[in-house]
Short mmCIF file of C-alpha atoms and ligand atoms in Angstrom, two decimals:
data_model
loop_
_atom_site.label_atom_id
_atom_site.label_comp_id
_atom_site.label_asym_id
_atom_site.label_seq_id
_atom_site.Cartn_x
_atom_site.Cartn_y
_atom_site.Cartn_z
CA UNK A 28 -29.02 0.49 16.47
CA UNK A 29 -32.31 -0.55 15.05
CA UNK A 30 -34.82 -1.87 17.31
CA UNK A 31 -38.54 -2.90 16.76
CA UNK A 32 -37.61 -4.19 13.49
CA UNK A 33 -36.20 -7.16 14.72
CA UNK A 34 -39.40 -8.08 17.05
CA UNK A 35 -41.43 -7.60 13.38
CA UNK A 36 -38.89 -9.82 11.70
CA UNK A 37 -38.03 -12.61 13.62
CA UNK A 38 -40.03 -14.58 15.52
CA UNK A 39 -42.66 -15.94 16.66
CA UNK A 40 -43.37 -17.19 20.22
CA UNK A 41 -39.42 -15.86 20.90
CA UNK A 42 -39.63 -15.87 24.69
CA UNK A 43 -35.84 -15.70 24.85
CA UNK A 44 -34.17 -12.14 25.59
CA UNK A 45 -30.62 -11.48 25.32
CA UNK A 46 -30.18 -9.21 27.97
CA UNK A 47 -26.75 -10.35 29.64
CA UNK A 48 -23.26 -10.16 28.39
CA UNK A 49 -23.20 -13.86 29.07
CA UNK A 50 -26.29 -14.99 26.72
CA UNK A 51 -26.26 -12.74 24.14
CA UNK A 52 -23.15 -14.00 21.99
CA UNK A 53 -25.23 -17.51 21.60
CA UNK A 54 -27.84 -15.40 20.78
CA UNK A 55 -26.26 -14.41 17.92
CA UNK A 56 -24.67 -17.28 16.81
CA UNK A 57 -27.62 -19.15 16.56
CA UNK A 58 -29.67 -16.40 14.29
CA UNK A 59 -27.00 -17.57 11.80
CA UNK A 60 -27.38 -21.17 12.43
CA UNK A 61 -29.34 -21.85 9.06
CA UNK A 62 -27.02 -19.89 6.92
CA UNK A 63 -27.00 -22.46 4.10
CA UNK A 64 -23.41 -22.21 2.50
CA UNK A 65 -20.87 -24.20 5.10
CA UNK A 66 -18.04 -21.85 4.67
CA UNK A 67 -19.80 -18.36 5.34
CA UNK A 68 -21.38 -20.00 8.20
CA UNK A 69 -18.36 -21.53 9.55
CA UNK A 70 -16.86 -17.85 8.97
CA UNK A 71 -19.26 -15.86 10.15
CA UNK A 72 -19.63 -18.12 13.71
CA UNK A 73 -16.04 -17.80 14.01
CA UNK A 74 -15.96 -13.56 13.76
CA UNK A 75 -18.99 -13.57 16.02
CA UNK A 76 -17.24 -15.21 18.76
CA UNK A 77 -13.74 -13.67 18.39
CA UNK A 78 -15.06 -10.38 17.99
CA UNK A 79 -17.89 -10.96 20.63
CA UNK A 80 -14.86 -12.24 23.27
CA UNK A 81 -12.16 -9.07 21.69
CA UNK A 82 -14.95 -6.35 23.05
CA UNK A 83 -15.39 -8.43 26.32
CA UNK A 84 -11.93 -9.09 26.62
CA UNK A 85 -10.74 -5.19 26.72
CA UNK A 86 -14.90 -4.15 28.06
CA UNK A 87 -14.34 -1.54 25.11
CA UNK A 88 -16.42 1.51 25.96
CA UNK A 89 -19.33 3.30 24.08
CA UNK A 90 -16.31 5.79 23.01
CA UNK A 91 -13.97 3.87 21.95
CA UNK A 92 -16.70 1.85 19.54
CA UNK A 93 -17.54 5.25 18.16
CA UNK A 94 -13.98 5.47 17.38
CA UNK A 95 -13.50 2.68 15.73
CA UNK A 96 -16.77 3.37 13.37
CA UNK A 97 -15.01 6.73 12.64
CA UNK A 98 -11.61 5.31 12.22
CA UNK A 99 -13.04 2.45 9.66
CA UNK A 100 -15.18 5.31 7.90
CA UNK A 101 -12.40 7.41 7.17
CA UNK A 102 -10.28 4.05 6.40
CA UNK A 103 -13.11 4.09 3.57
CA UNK A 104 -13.47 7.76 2.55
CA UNK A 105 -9.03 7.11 1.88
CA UNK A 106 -9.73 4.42 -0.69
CA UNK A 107 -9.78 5.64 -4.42
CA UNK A 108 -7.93 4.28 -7.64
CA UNK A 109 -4.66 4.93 -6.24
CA UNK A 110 -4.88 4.57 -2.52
CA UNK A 111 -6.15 1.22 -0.34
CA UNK A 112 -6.25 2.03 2.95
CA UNK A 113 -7.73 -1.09 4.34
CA UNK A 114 -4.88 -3.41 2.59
CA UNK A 115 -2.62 -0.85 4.70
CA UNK A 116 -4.35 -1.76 7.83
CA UNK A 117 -4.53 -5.12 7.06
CA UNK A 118 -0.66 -5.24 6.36
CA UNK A 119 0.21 -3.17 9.01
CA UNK A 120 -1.48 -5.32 11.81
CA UNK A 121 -0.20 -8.61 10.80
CA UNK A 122 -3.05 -9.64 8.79
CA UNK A 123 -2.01 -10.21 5.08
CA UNK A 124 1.40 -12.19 6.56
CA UNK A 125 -1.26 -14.67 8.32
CA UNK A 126 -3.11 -15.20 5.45
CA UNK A 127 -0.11 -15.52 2.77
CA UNK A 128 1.72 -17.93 5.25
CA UNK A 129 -1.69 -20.00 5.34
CA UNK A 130 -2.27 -19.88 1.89
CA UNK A 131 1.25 -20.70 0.95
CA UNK A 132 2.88 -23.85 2.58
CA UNK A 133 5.29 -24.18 -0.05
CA UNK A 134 7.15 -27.75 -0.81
CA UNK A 135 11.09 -27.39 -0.15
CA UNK A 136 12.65 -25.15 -2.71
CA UNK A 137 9.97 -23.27 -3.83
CA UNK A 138 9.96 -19.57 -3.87
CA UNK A 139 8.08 -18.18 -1.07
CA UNK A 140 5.45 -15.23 -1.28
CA UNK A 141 5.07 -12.43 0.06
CA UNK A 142 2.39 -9.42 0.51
CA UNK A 143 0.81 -8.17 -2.62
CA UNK A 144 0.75 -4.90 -0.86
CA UNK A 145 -1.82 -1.32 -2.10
CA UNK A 146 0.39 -0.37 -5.21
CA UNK A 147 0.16 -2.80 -8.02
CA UNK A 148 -1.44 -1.80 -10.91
CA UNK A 149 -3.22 -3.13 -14.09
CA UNK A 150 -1.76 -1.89 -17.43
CA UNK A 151 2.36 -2.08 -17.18
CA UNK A 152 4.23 -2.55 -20.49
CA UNK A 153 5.14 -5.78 -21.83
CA UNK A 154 9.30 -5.14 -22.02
CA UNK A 155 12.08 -6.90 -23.87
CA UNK A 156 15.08 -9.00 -21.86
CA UNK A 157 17.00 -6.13 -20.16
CA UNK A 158 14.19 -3.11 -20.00
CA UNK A 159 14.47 -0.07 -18.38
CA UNK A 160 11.32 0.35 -15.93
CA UNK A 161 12.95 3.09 -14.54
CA UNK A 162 13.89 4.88 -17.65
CA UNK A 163 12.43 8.73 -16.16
CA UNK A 164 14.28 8.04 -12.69
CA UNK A 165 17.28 9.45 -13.43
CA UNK A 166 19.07 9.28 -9.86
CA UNK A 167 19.21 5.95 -8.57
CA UNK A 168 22.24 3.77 -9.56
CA UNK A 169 21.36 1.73 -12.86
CA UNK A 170 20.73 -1.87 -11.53
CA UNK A 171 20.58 -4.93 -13.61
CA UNK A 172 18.15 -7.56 -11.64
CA UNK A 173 18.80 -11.34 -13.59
CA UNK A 174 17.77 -14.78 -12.43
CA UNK A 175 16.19 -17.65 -13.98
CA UNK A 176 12.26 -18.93 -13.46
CA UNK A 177 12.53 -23.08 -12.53
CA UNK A 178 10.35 -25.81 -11.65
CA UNK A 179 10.69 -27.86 -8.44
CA UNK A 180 13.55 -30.21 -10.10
CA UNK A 181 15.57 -27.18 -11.71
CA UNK A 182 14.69 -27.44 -15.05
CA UNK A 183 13.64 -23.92 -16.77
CA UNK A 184 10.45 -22.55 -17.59
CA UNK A 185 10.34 -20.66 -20.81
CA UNK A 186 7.63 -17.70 -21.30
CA UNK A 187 7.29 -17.48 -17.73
CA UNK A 188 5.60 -14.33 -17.10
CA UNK A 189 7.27 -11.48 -14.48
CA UNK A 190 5.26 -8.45 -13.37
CA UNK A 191 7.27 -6.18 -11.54
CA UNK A 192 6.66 -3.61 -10.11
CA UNK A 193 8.63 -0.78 -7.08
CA UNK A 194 9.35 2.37 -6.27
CA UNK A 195 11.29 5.30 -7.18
CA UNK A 196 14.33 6.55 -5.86
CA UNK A 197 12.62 9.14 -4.16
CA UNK A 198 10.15 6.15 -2.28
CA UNK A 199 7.29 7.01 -3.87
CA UNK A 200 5.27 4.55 -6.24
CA UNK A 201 4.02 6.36 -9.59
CA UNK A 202 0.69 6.75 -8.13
CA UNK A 203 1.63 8.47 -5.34
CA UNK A 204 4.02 11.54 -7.11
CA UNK A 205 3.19 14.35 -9.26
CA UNK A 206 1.86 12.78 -12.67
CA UNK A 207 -0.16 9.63 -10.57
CA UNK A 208 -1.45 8.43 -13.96
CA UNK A 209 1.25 7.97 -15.99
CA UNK A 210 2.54 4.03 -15.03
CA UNK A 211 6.38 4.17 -14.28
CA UNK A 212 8.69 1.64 -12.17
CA UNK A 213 6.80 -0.92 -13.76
CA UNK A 214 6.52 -3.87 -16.64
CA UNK A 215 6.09 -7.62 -17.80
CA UNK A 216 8.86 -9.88 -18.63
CA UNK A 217 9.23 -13.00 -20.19
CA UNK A 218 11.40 -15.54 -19.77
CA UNK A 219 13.99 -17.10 -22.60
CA UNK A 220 14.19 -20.51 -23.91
CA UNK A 221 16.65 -21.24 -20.82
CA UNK A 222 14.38 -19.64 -18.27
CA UNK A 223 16.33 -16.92 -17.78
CA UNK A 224 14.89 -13.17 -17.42
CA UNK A 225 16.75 -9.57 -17.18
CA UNK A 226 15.37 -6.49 -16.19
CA UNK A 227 16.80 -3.08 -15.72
CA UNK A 228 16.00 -0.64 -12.67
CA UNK A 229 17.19 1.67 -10.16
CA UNK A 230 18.37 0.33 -6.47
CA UNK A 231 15.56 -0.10 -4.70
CA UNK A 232 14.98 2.45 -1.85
CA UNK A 233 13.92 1.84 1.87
CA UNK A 234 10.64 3.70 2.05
CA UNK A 235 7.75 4.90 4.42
CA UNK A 236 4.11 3.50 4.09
CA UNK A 237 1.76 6.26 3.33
CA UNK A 238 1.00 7.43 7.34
CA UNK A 239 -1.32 10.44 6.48
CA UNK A 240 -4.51 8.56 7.34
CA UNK A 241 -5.67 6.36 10.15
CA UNK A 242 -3.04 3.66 9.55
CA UNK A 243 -0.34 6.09 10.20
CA UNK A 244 -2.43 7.81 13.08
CA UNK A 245 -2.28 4.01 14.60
CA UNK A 246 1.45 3.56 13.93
CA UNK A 247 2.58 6.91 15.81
CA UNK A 248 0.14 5.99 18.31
CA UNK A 249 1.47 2.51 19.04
CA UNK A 250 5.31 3.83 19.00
CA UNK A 251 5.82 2.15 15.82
CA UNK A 252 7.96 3.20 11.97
CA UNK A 253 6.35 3.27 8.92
CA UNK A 254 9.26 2.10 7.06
CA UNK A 255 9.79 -0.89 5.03
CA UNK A 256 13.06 -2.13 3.86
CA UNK A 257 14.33 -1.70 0.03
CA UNK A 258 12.63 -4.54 -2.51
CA UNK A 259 11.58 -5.24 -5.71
CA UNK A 260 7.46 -6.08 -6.56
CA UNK A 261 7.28 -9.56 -8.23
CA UNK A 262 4.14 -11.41 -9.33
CA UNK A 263 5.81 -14.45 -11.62
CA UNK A 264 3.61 -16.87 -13.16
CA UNK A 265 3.54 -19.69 -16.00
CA UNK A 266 1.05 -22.47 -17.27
CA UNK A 267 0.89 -25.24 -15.00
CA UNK A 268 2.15 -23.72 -11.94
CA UNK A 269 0.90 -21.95 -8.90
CA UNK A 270 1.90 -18.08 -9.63
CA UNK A 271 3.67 -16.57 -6.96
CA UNK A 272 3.40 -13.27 -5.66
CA UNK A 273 7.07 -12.03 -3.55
CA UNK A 274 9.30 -9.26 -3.57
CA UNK A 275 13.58 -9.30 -3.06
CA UNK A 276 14.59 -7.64 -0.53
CA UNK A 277 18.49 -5.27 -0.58
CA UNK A 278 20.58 -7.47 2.19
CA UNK A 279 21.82 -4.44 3.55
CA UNK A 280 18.93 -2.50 4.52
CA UNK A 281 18.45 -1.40 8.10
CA UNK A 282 14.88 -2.10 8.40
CA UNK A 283 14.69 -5.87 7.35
CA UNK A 284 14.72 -6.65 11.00
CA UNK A 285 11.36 -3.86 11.62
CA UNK A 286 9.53 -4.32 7.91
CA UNK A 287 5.88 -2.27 9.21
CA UNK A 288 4.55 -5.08 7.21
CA UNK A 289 5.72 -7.88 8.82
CA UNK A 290 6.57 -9.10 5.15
CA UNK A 291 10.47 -10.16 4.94
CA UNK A 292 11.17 -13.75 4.63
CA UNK A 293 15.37 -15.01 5.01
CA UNK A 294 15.06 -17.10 1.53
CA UNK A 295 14.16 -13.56 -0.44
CA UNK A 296 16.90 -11.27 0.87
CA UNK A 297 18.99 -10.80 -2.15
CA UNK A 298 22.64 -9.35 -2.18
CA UNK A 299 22.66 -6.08 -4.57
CA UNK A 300 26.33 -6.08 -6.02
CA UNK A 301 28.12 -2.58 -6.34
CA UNK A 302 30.65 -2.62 -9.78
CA UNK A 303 32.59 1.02 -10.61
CA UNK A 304 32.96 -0.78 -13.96
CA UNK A 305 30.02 -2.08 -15.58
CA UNK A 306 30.47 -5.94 -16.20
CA UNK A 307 29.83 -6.63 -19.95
CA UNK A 308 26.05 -6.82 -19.61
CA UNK A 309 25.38 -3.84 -18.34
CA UNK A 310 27.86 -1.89 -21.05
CA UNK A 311 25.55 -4.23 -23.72
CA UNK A 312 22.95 -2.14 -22.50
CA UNK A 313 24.53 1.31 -22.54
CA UNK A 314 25.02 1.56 -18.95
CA UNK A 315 28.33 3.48 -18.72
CA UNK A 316 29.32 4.10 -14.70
CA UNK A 317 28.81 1.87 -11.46
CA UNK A 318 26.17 -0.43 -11.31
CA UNK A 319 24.50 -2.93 -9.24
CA UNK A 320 23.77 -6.36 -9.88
CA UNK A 321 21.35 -8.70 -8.35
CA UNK A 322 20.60 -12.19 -9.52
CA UNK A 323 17.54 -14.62 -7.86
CA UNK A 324 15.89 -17.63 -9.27
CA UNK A 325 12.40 -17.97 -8.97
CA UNK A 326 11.14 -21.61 -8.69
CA UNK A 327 7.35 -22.57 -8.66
CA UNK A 328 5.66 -25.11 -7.94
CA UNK A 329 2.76 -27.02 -10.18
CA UNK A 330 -0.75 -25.88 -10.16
CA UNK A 331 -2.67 -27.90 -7.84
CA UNK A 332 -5.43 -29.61 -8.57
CA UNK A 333 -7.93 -26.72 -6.84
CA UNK A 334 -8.03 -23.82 -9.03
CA UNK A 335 -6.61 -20.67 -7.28
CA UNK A 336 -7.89 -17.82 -7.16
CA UNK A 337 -3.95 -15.40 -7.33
CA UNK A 338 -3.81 -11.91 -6.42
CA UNK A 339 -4.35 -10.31 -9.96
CA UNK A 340 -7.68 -11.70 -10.52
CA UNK A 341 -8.34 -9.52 -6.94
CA UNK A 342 -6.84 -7.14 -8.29
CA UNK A 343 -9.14 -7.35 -11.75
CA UNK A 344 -12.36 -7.38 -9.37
CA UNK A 345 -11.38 -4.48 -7.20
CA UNK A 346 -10.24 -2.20 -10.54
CA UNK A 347 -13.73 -3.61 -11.58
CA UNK A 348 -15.49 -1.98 -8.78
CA UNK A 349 -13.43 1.51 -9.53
CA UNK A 350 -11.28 0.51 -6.52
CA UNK A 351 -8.27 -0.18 -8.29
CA UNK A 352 -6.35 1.00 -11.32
FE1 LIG B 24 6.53 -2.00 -1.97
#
């Protein structure tokens, strides 16, 4: 850690050393005591102290700070176009549930979020009422996901905007299998005059986080899955409401209970419905032997006054910065 620079930098007359584990957090909290903008200050105090109290707390040792530096710098050497590893740790450890249930405090009836999660991308086709996003999977059973998008009293919202988005039937997101560039199990619908919105799929699979980095180094070592229960990837949004970002979850998946992202909420479970014979729909659309039916209504509530800042313009900054695609 630098020294001598500071002593050039800082002060005059300082006469004050921080040479105890008592006096050197205040120390540090006041060298940031004229940081002008309110919120970065009132941030920046707060990680000071917790983090200051977190190393006190469990007296980490010189080691086990080296490790961490390594473990964050590989977190970082992991991140590319197609892989996030620090929205994995941050998902894995609780974080992204905190923020989303802070962020969120939905009125009654509303549809509540979820986690955005590492594997949306920019770019997915705009598709007509009752699209196939998963038209190269061909092993999953043919699903037919319906619903309508509503406002707070019921009434429909026409043109509202779906972006969907989940994995194959083998678990793996497009970015993750053999052609990662080529966007599949996605695509943008739109809501009819009456709200309503179809899409076509596979059944969504039960699937494990990708564990070959430090995230899944912490998850063995902690005795924990990396599995997350079956869902589908929704962003929904319309003019003059607050855009939501969820998933649905399959009702009968065995890992709702153990999500590694901490991310299932009761109001989106969602029952998938097995029919040998395709109801009328579904033979509309060619689909000749058993299929699965899901319907859920989304309902949002009106923009507030603040303007939000929603998960695809983060996602627009971090493809910006060659994080993202
Ligand atoms: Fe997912």
């Amino acid at each position: 850690m630098p020294d001598g620079q500071n002593q050039k930098n800082d002060g005059h007359n300082q006469t004050r050393h921080s040479t105890t584990e008592d006096d050197i957090t205040a120390a540090v909290l006041a060298r940031f005591a004229a940081t002008p903008d309110p919120r970065l200050k009132q941030i920046m105090l707060a990680l000071i102290k917790h983090m200051h109290a977190f190393v006190k707390e469990v007296e980490l040792t010189e080691a086990e700070w080296f490790q961490a530096i390594e473990i964050l710098t590989e977190a970082g050497k992991m991140c590319s176009d197609k892989r996030q590893e620090f929205i994995l740790f941050s998902d894995t450890l609780g974080v992204s549930m905190v923020v989303d249930l802070l962020g969120h405090r939905k009125p009654e009836g509303a549809t509540e979020s979820t986690v955005f999660g590492p594997f949306h991308r920019l770019g997915s086709s705009d598709l007509a009422p009752g699209g196939n996003i998963a038209h190269r999977d061909t092993v999953g059973i043919p699903t037919l996901v319906s619903g309508r998008v509503l406002d707070l009293d019921g009434k429909p919202i026409a043109g509202a905007l779906l972006d969907v988005w989940q994995t194959q039937s083998n678990g793996l997101y497009d970015s993750q299998d053999k052609n990662p560039d080529e966007l599949h199990m996605r695509g943008k619908f739109r809501t009819d005059a009456a709200g309503r919105y179809l899409i076509r799929t596979v059944r969504p699979v039960n699937y494990p986080i990708p564990s070959d980095g430090p995230v899944g180094a912490m998850l063995k070592a902690t005795g924990r899955h990396p599995m997350r229960p079956a869902h589908i990837h929704f962003v929904v949004m319309a003019d003059g409401f607050e855009p939501v970002t969820t998933h649905i979850f399959d009702r009968t998946d065995p890992y709702l209970e153990s999500d590694a992202v901490f991310a299932v909420k009761e109001s989106l479970i969602c029952d998938f419905a097995r029919h040998e014979v395709p109801p009328p729909q579904a033979a509309g659309l060619g689909i000749a032997g058993p299929v699965l039916t899901a319907d859920f209504d989304f309902v949002l509530k009106p923009a507030g006054a603040t303007a939000q800042v929603d998960v695809l313009d983060a996602q627009r900054r971090l493809a910006a910065l060659g994080a993202r695609g």
